[in-house]
């Protein structure tokens, strides 16, 4: 039976993950934007990958379930990388919560039903979620981790005035990703599979460059310059982390988050010491 790699989100990180892990596998590449999907599929096909493009809207459970069903018909779903998302300069609070928070919950639910024993998943969260750690009350984190996906959006905390700003909504959505993956590792474990999140720092993809050009850009550049690496990340840096977490060297790692931020969080917390 063929091994299937599912990559959701055909943007910078999604394409890099296919290039790193897709050789010799059937690749299901899914995105909301058909132009991006067509362009990236054509480039990957030309380079020898066997790519099955699929249109998905991760904010709709039926759409994610159809994607999971299609992937499992192709073969054994041994690796799932969820990279689809919206950033604060691109979208409203409502869209960010629907795609970045609820969408991740749908992907974790639906792929827990089809992932192969021995398989693994990664969800791309963000260092914004790591920065939110300690600022979200424990009972809210518990609710974000386990409330049914359809009911997440009705949590009273999310209706507060603090989330009117898309940047604040993004931070909460990404913190939700981290704790949701922790909780989901139990269901994935019952299938003999693992799931983890990766929290990138500032990565030079289309999304990252848009954020750098936006109103928070100067602050982000300053944080990067002060970090231990002093550089922006590349999509390849994230693909390398995904390869580790999806591969056999990580067979004892599940339900955790890997911060891949070039040292930005460390410098922010300890830069003055
Ligand atoms: N680039 C960065 O600096 C950075 C930093 C931290 C976290 N992240 C996170 O990494 C992930 C990948 O980011 P990227 O840099 O590759 O971004 P990208 O913009 O290059 O790719 C994201 C893709 O998601 C797709 N998408 C958006 N809404 C969708 C929906 N409803 N259904 C399906 N697909 C949808 C977009 O069409 C796009 O192709 C995102 O979750 C992002 O929040 C990015």
mmCIF file of C-alpha atoms and ligand atoms in Angstrom:
data_model
loop_
_atom_site.group_PDB
_atom_site.id
_atom_site.type_symbol
_atom_site.label_atom_id
_atom_site.label_comp_id
_atom_site.label_asym_id
_atom_site.label_seq_id
_atom_site.Cartn_x
_atom_site.Cartn_y
_atom_site.Cartn_z
ATOM 1 C CA UNK A 1 0.000 0.000 0.000
ATOM 2 C CA UNK A 2 1.331 3.458 -0.896
ATOM 3 C CA UNK A 3 2.448 5.802 1.832
ATOM 4 C CA UNK A 4 0.581 9.083 1.798
ATOM 5 C CA UNK A 5 1.900 12.447 2.989
ATOM 6 C CA UNK A 6 -0.831 15.019 3.495
ATOM 7 C CA UNK A 7 0.243 18.665 3.486
ATOM 8 C CA UNK A 8 -2.497 21.182 4.220
ATOM 9 C CA UNK A 9 -1.524 24.671 3.099
ATOM 10 C CA UNK A 10 0.456 25.074 -0.128
ATOM 11 C CA UNK A 11 2.265 28.225 1.012
ATOM 12 C CA UNK A 12 5.920 28.644 1.882
ATOM 13 C CA UNK A 13 6.125 26.045 4.631
ATOM 14 C CA UNK A 14 3.784 23.578 2.918
ATOM 15 C CA UNK A 15 5.849 23.489 -0.265
ATOM 16 C CA UNK A 16 9.104 23.142 1.697
ATOM 17 C CA UNK A 17 7.677 20.191 3.647
ATOM 18 C CA UNK A 18 6.657 18.435 0.424
ATOM 19 C CA UNK A 19 10.161 18.961 -1.001
ATOM 20 C CA UNK A 20 11.750 17.605 2.183
ATOM 21 C CA UNK A 21 9.452 14.602 2.762
ATOM 22 C CA UNK A 22 7.443 13.942 -0.387
ATOM 23 C CA UNK A 23 9.842 11.892 -2.533
ATOM 24 C CA UNK A 24 8.568 8.332 -2.980
ATOM 25 C CA UNK A 25 5.210 9.063 -1.353
ATOM 26 C CA UNK A 26 1.819 9.953 -2.722
ATOM 27 C CA UNK A 27 1.433 13.597 -1.695
ATOM 28 C CA UNK A 28 -1.971 15.131 -1.067
ATOM 29 C CA UNK A 29 -1.499 18.902 -1.161
ATOM 30 C CA UNK A 30 -4.514 20.928 -0.019
ATOM 31 C CA UNK A 31 -5.245 24.634 0.021
ATOM 32 C CA UNK A 32 -8.152 27.055 -0.110
ATOM 33 C CA UNK A 33 -6.613 29.143 -2.898
ATOM 34 C CA UNK A 34 -6.764 27.295 -6.230
ATOM 35 C CA UNK A 35 -4.249 29.586 -7.923
ATOM 36 C CA UNK A 36 -1.619 28.835 -5.273
ATOM 37 C CA UNK A 37 -2.522 25.149 -5.385
ATOM 38 C CA UNK A 38 -2.181 24.966 -9.192
ATOM 39 C CA UNK A 39 1.107 26.859 -9.241
ATOM 40 C CA UNK A 40 2.763 24.850 -6.469
ATOM 41 C CA UNK A 41 1.436 21.528 -7.767
ATOM 42 C CA UNK A 42 2.826 22.260 -11.247
ATOM 43 C CA UNK A 43 6.237 23.162 -9.813
ATOM 44 C CA UNK A 44 6.371 20.028 -7.655
ATOM 45 C CA UNK A 45 5.112 17.767 -10.445
ATOM 46 C CA UNK A 46 7.835 19.162 -12.687
ATOM 47 C CA UNK A 47 10.398 18.266 -10.057
ATOM 48 C CA UNK A 48 9.227 14.644 -9.867
ATOM 49 C CA UNK A 49 6.852 14.614 -6.886
ATOM 50 C CA UNK A 50 3.521 12.729 -7.180
ATOM 51 C CA UNK A 51 1.132 15.431 -6.039
ATOM 52 C CA UNK A 52 -2.651 15.190 -5.777
ATOM 53 C CA UNK A 53 -4.017 18.732 -5.379
ATOM 54 C CA UNK A 54 -7.186 19.112 -3.334
ATOM 55 C CA UNK A 55 -9.234 22.194 -2.533
ATOM 56 C CA UNK A 56 -10.059 22.448 1.160
ATOM 57 C CA UNK A 57 -11.414 25.082 3.494
ATOM 58 C CA UNK A 58 -10.093 24.099 6.899
ATOM 59 C CA UNK A 59 -12.711 26.233 8.650
ATOM 60 C CA UNK A 60 -15.404 23.748 7.486
ATOM 61 C CA UNK A 61 -15.502 20.294 9.095
ATOM 62 C CA UNK A 62 -17.116 18.657 6.028
ATOM 63 C CA UNK A 63 -14.361 19.975 3.804
ATOM 64 C CA UNK A 64 -11.633 18.641 6.127
ATOM 65 C CA UNK A 65 -13.435 15.282 6.450
ATOM 66 C CA UNK A 66 -13.596 14.996 2.642
ATOM 67 C CA UNK A 67 -9.852 15.676 2.438
ATOM 68 C CA UNK A 68 -9.103 13.030 5.078
ATOM 69 C CA UNK A 69 -11.318 10.541 3.231
ATOM 70 C CA UNK A 70 -9.588 11.244 -0.099
ATOM 71 C CA UNK A 71 -6.147 10.836 1.479
ATOM 72 C CA UNK A 72 -7.011 7.497 3.077
ATOM 73 C CA UNK A 73 -8.354 6.166 -0.249
ATOM 74 C CA UNK A 74 -4.951 6.781 -1.824
ATOM 75 C CA UNK A 75 -3.046 4.683 0.699
ATOM 76 C CA UNK A 76 -1.714 4.606 4.225
ATOM 77 C CA UNK A 77 -1.707 8.104 5.752
ATOM 78 C CA UNK A 78 1.626 8.017 7.544
ATOM 79 C CA UNK A 79 2.363 11.760 7.761
ATOM 80 C CA UNK A 80 0.177 14.853 8.069
ATOM 81 C CA UNK A 81 1.495 18.424 8.127
ATOM 82 C CA UNK A 82 -1.019 21.175 8.771
ATOM 83 C CA UNK A 83 0.423 24.506 7.618
ATOM 84 C CA UNK A 84 -2.690 26.393 6.418
ATOM 85 C CA UNK A 85 -3.369 29.640 8.180
ATOM 86 C CA UNK A 86 -4.028 33.362 8.091
ATOM 87 C CA UNK A 87 -1.904 36.063 9.671
ATOM 88 C CA UNK A 88 -3.066 39.239 11.436
ATOM 89 C CA UNK A 89 -2.215 41.568 8.523
ATOM 90 C CA UNK A 90 -4.288 39.424 6.172
ATOM 91 C CA UNK A 91 -7.485 38.820 8.071
ATOM 92 C CA UNK A 92 -10.097 39.872 10.632
ATOM 93 C CA UNK A 93 -10.394 38.467 14.145
ATOM 94 C CA UNK A 94 -13.352 36.315 13.036
ATOM 95 C CA UNK A 95 -11.442 34.819 10.088
ATOM 96 C CA UNK A 96 -8.361 34.159 12.216
ATOM 97 C CA UNK A 97 -10.379 32.331 14.868
ATOM 98 C CA UNK A 98 -12.273 30.335 12.214
ATOM 99 C CA UNK A 99 -9.181 29.275 10.250
ATOM 100 C CA UNK A 100 -6.285 29.290 12.724
ATOM 101 C CA UNK A 101 -8.147 28.024 15.806
ATOM 102 C CA UNK A 102 -11.240 26.053 14.705
ATOM 103 C CA UNK A 103 -9.544 24.822 11.509
ATOM 104 C CA UNK A 104 -6.758 23.196 13.511
ATOM 105 C CA UNK A 105 -9.332 21.521 15.768
ATOM 106 C CA UNK A 106 -11.109 20.072 12.706
ATOM 107 C CA UNK A 107 -7.837 18.788 11.242
ATOM 108 C CA UNK A 108 -6.845 17.141 14.545
ATOM 109 C CA UNK A 109 -10.289 15.480 14.820
ATOM 110 C CA UNK A 110 -10.649 14.294 11.246
ATOM 111 C CA UNK A 111 -7.093 13.056 10.746
ATOM 112 C CA UNK A 112 -7.186 11.197 14.073
ATOM 113 C CA UNK A 113 -9.766 8.994 12.297
ATOM 114 C CA UNK A 114 -7.554 8.088 9.316
ATOM 115 C CA UNK A 115 -3.908 8.361 10.367
ATOM 116 C CA UNK A 116 -2.077 5.029 10.063
ATOM 117 C CA UNK A 117 -0.732 3.218 13.128
ATOM 118 C CA UNK A 118 2.872 4.381 13.440
ATOM 119 C CA UNK A 119 1.995 7.603 11.612
ATOM 120 C CA UNK A 120 2.450 11.153 12.857
ATOM 121 C CA UNK A 121 1.173 14.673 12.451
ATOM 122 C CA UNK A 122 2.479 18.191 12.932
ATOM 123 C CA UNK A 123 0.501 21.395 13.289
ATOM 124 C CA UNK A 124 2.197 24.723 12.651
ATOM 125 C CA UNK A 125 1.377 27.000 15.594
ATOM 126 C CA UNK A 126 3.529 30.104 16.255
ATOM 127 C CA UNK A 127 5.878 31.688 18.768
ATOM 128 C CA UNK A 128 2.956 34.120 19.234
ATOM 129 C CA UNK A 129 1.272 31.235 21.083
ATOM 130 C CA UNK A 130 4.397 30.739 23.208
ATOM 131 C CA UNK A 131 4.405 34.439 24.101
ATOM 132 C CA UNK A 132 0.752 34.067 25.186
ATOM 133 C CA UNK A 133 1.683 31.315 27.664
ATOM 134 C CA UNK A 134 0.968 32.540 31.173
ATOM 135 C CA UNK A 135 -1.332 35.291 29.896
ATOM 136 C CA UNK A 136 -4.258 32.961 29.275
ATOM 137 C CA UNK A 137 -6.023 31.767 32.452
ATOM 138 C CA UNK A 138 -5.603 28.041 33.139
ATOM 139 C CA UNK A 139 -9.333 27.349 32.869
ATOM 140 C CA UNK A 140 -9.458 29.078 29.475
ATOM 141 C CA UNK A 141 -6.521 26.982 28.247
ATOM 142 C CA UNK A 142 -8.298 23.838 29.425
ATOM 143 C CA UNK A 143 -11.417 24.892 27.502
ATOM 144 C CA UNK A 144 -9.379 25.705 24.378
ATOM 145 C CA UNK A 145 -7.776 22.247 24.592
ATOM 146 C CA UNK A 146 -10.897 20.128 24.876
ATOM 147 C CA UNK A 147 -14.113 21.993 23.945
ATOM 148 C CA UNK A 148 -15.820 20.433 20.905
ATOM 149 C CA UNK A 149 -14.485 22.134 17.781
ATOM 150 C CA UNK A 150 -17.877 23.555 16.720
ATOM 151 C CA UNK A 151 -18.362 25.124 20.177
ATOM 152 C CA UNK A 152 -14.916 26.698 20.514
ATOM 153 C CA UNK A 153 -15.996 29.942 18.898
ATOM 154 C CA UNK A 154 -18.695 30.423 21.584
ATOM 155 C CA UNK A 155 -16.257 30.385 24.514
ATOM 156 C CA UNK A 156 -17.014 33.599 26.448
ATOM 157 C CA UNK A 157 -13.308 34.507 26.667
ATOM 158 C CA UNK A 158 -13.168 34.913 22.879
ATOM 159 C CA UNK A 159 -15.950 37.512 22.897
ATOM 160 C CA UNK A 160 -13.990 39.850 25.187
ATOM 161 C CA UNK A 161 -12.861 43.277 23.930
ATOM 162 C CA UNK A 162 -9.227 42.163 24.153
ATOM 163 C CA UNK A 163 -9.655 40.047 21.024
ATOM 164 C CA UNK A 164 -10.991 42.791 18.734
ATOM 165 C CA UNK A 165 -7.435 43.197 17.440
ATOM 166 C CA UNK A 166 -6.502 40.430 14.940
ATOM 167 C CA UNK A 167 -3.006 40.215 16.454
ATOM 168 C CA UNK A 168 -4.464 39.309 19.852
ATOM 169 C CA UNK A 169 -6.805 36.791 18.225
ATOM 170 C CA UNK A 170 -3.833 35.249 16.384
ATOM 171 C CA UNK A 171 -1.907 34.824 19.665
ATOM 172 C CA UNK A 172 -4.857 33.101 21.339
ATOM 173 C CA UNK A 173 -5.523 30.910 18.295
ATOM 174 C CA UNK A 174 -1.877 29.819 18.259
ATOM 175 C CA UNK A 175 -1.823 29.156 22.010
ATOM 176 C CA UNK A 176 -4.997 27.135 21.432
ATOM 177 C CA UNK A 177 -3.137 25.117 18.754
ATOM 178 C CA UNK A 178 -0.386 24.234 21.228
ATOM 179 C CA UNK A 179 -2.747 23.035 23.981
ATOM 180 C CA UNK A 180 -5.147 21.388 21.521
ATOM 181 C CA UNK A 181 -2.304 19.294 20.109
ATOM 182 C CA UNK A 182 -1.351 18.236 23.651
ATOM 183 C CA UNK A 183 -4.898 17.036 24.301
ATOM 184 C CA UNK A 184 -5.303 15.466 20.834
ATOM 185 C CA UNK A 185 -2.191 13.332 21.357
ATOM 186 C CA UNK A 186 -4.374 10.986 23.426
ATOM 187 C CA UNK A 187 -6.801 10.267 20.564
ATOM 188 C CA UNK A 188 -3.908 9.989 18.100
ATOM 189 C CA UNK A 189 -2.140 7.681 20.565
ATOM 190 C CA UNK A 190 -5.148 5.353 20.654
ATOM 191 C CA UNK A 191 -4.533 4.808 16.919
ATOM 192 C CA UNK A 192 -0.838 4.227 17.539
ATOM 193 C CA UNK A 193 0.036 7.612 16.057
ATOM 194 C CA UNK A 194 1.731 10.770 17.373
ATOM 195 C CA UNK A 195 1.003 14.468 16.965
ATOM 196 C CA UNK A 196 3.029 17.564 17.861
ATOM 197 C CA UNK A 197 3.121 21.249 17.069
ATOM 198 C CA UNK A 198 5.903 23.483 15.788
ATOM 199 C CA UNK A 199 5.994 27.133 16.817
ATOM 200 C CA UNK A 200 7.964 29.096 14.241
ATOM 201 C CA UNK A 201 9.496 32.502 14.801
ATOM 202 C CA UNK A 202 9.688 34.963 11.923
ATOM 203 C CA UNK A 203 10.005 32.916 8.727
ATOM 204 C CA UNK A 204 10.650 34.478 5.347
ATOM 205 C CA UNK A 205 7.599 33.142 3.481
ATOM 206 C CA UNK A 206 4.901 35.204 1.765
ATOM 207 C CA UNK A 207 3.125 35.424 5.129
ATOM 208 C CA UNK A 208 6.253 36.340 7.072
ATOM 209 C CA UNK A 209 7.256 39.027 4.570
ATOM 210 C CA UNK A 210 3.769 40.564 4.716
ATOM 211 C CA UNK A 211 3.985 40.734 8.498
ATOM 212 C CA UNK A 212 7.440 42.328 8.259
ATOM 213 C CA UNK A 213 6.019 44.951 5.888
ATOM 214 C CA UNK A 214 3.115 45.669 8.276
ATOM 215 C CA UNK A 215 2.879 47.904 11.319
ATOM 216 C CA UNK A 216 4.543 45.346 13.635
ATOM 217 C CA UNK A 217 7.408 44.816 11.187
ATOM 218 C CA UNK A 218 9.978 47.106 12.815
ATOM 219 C CA UNK A 219 9.425 45.492 16.228
ATOM 220 C CA UNK A 220 9.713 42.017 14.709
ATOM 221 C CA UNK A 221 13.000 42.914 13.002
ATOM 222 C CA UNK A 222 14.378 44.275 16.269
ATOM 223 C CA UNK A 223 13.430 41.042 18.068
ATOM 224 C CA UNK A 224 15.136 38.979 15.372
ATOM 225 C CA UNK A 225 18.293 41.105 15.483
ATOM 226 C CA UNK A 226 18.492 40.682 19.265
ATOM 227 C CA UNK A 227 18.053 36.891 19.099
ATOM 228 C CA UNK A 228 20.717 34.211 19.437
ATOM 229 C CA UNK A 229 20.791 33.548 15.686
ATOM 230 C CA UNK A 230 20.132 37.125 14.603
ATOM 231 C CA UNK A 231 18.430 35.985 11.406
ATOM 232 C CA UNK A 232 15.049 35.311 9.863
ATOM 233 C CA UNK A 233 14.034 31.683 9.554
ATOM 234 C CA UNK A 234 13.567 29.900 6.233
ATOM 235 C CA UNK A 235 10.786 27.567 5.206
ATOM 236 C CA UNK A 236 13.503 24.894 5.085
ATOM 237 C CA UNK A 237 14.206 25.404 8.810
ATOM 238 C CA UNK A 238 10.563 24.519 9.514
ATOM 239 C CA UNK A 239 10.598 21.587 7.091
ATOM 240 C CA UNK A 240 13.658 20.199 8.926
ATOM 241 C CA UNK A 241 11.803 20.365 12.248
ATOM 242 C CA UNK A 242 8.748 18.735 10.650
ATOM 243 C CA UNK A 243 10.934 15.958 9.220
ATOM 244 C CA UNK A 244 12.282 15.248 12.697
ATOM 245 C CA UNK A 245 8.874 15.235 14.399
ATOM 246 C CA UNK A 246 7.257 13.145 11.653
ATOM 247 C CA UNK A 247 10.127 10.662 11.508
ATOM 248 C CA UNK A 248 11.366 7.691 13.569
ATOM 249 C CA UNK A 249 13.837 9.740 15.645
ATOM 250 C CA UNK A 250 10.821 11.346 17.337
ATOM 251 C CA UNK A 251 9.018 8.082 18.135
ATOM 252 C CA UNK A 252 8.885 8.960 21.874
ATOM 253 C CA UNK A 253 7.696 12.535 21.288
ATOM 254 C CA UNK A 254 4.007 13.343 21.201
ATOM 255 C CA UNK A 255 1.692 16.034 22.539
ATOM 256 C CA UNK A 256 4.410 18.665 22.707
ATOM 257 C CA UNK A 257 5.498 21.861 20.999
ATOM 258 C CA UNK A 258 8.849 22.527 19.350
ATOM 259 C CA UNK A 259 9.793 26.205 19.323
ATOM 260 C CA UNK A 260 11.756 26.961 16.133
ATOM 261 C CA UNK A 261 12.273 30.694 16.469
ATOM 262 C CA UNK A 262 16.014 31.285 16.128
ATOM 263 C CA UNK A 263 16.111 32.237 19.795
ATOM 264 C CA UNK A 264 13.658 35.138 19.744
ATOM 265 C CA UNK A 265 11.619 34.009 22.762
ATOM 266 C CA UNK A 266 14.795 33.344 24.762
ATOM 267 C CA UNK A 267 16.213 36.782 23.928
ATOM 268 C CA UNK A 268 12.937 38.502 24.765
ATOM 269 C CA UNK A 269 12.831 36.829 28.175
ATOM 270 C CA UNK A 270 16.531 36.993 29.033
ATOM 271 C CA UNK A 271 18.025 39.642 26.766
ATOM 272 C CA UNK A 272 18.546 42.061 29.607
ATOM 273 C CA UNK A 273 20.414 39.573 31.830
HETATM 274 N N1 LIG B 1 5.732 32.926 8.112
HETATM 275 C C1 LIG B 1 5.887 33.207 9.398
HETATM 276 O O1 LIG B 1 6.659 34.089 9.783
HETATM 277 C C2 LIG B 1 5.112 32.417 10.436
HETATM 278 C C3 LIG B 1 5.514 32.519 11.772
HETATM 279 C C4 LIG B 1 4.849 31.790 12.731
HETATM 280 C C5 LIG B 1 3.805 30.938 12.354
HETATM 281 N N2 LIG B 1 3.435 30.854 11.054
HETATM 282 C C6 LIG B 1 2.348 29.920 10.722
HETATM 283 O O2 LIG B 1 2.843 28.971 9.813
HETATM 284 C C7 LIG B 1 1.780 28.478 8.989
HETATM 285 C C8 LIG B 1 2.237 28.489 7.539
HETATM 286 O O3 LIG B 1 2.589 29.789 7.198
HETATM 287 P P1 LIG B 1 3.338 30.170 5.830
HETATM 288 O O4 LIG B 1 4.383 31.149 6.215
HETATM 289 O O5 LIG B 1 3.669 28.952 5.044
HETATM 290 O O6 LIG B 1 2.131 30.996 5.154
HETATM 291 P P2 LIG B 1 1.635 31.121 3.652
HETATM 292 O O7 LIG B 1 0.751 32.313 3.627
HETATM 293 O O8 LIG B 1 2.792 31.032 2.705
HETATM 294 O O9 LIG B 1 0.741 29.794 3.480
HETATM 295 C C9 LIG B 1 -0.479 29.606 4.156
HETATM 296 C C10 LIG B 1 -1.436 28.933 3.212
HETATM 297 O O10 LIG B 1 -2.662 28.679 3.923
HETATM 298 C C11 LIG B 1 -3.715 28.801 2.967
HETATM 299 N N3 LIG B 1 -5.009 29.005 3.629
HETATM 300 C C12 LIG B 1 -5.466 30.136 4.216
HETATM 301 N N4 LIG B 1 -6.723 29.941 4.662
HETATM 302 C C13 LIG B 1 -7.062 28.667 4.359
HETATM 303 C C14 LIG B 1 -8.227 27.867 4.558
HETATM 304 N N5 LIG B 1 -9.338 28.354 5.162
HETATM 305 N N6 LIG B 1 -8.222 26.589 4.134
HETATM 306 C C15 LIG B 1 -7.129 26.077 3.506
HETATM 307 N N7 LIG B 1 -6.010 26.786 3.260
HETATM 308 C C16 LIG B 1 -5.972 28.056 3.679
HETATM 309 C C17 LIG B 1 -3.311 29.985 2.113
HETATM 310 O O11 LIG B 1 -4.001 29.986 0.856
HETATM 311 C C18 LIG B 1 -1.808 29.781 1.984
HETATM 312 O O12 LIG B 1 -1.465 29.108 0.781
HETATM 313 C C19 LIG B 1 0.561 29.341 9.321
HETATM 314 O O13 LIG B 1 -0.270 28.650 10.226
HETATM 315 C C20 LIG B 1 1.181 30.544 10.025
HETATM 316 O O14 LIG B 1 0.287 31.148 10.945
HETATM 317 C C21 LIG B 1 4.057 31.562 10.084
#
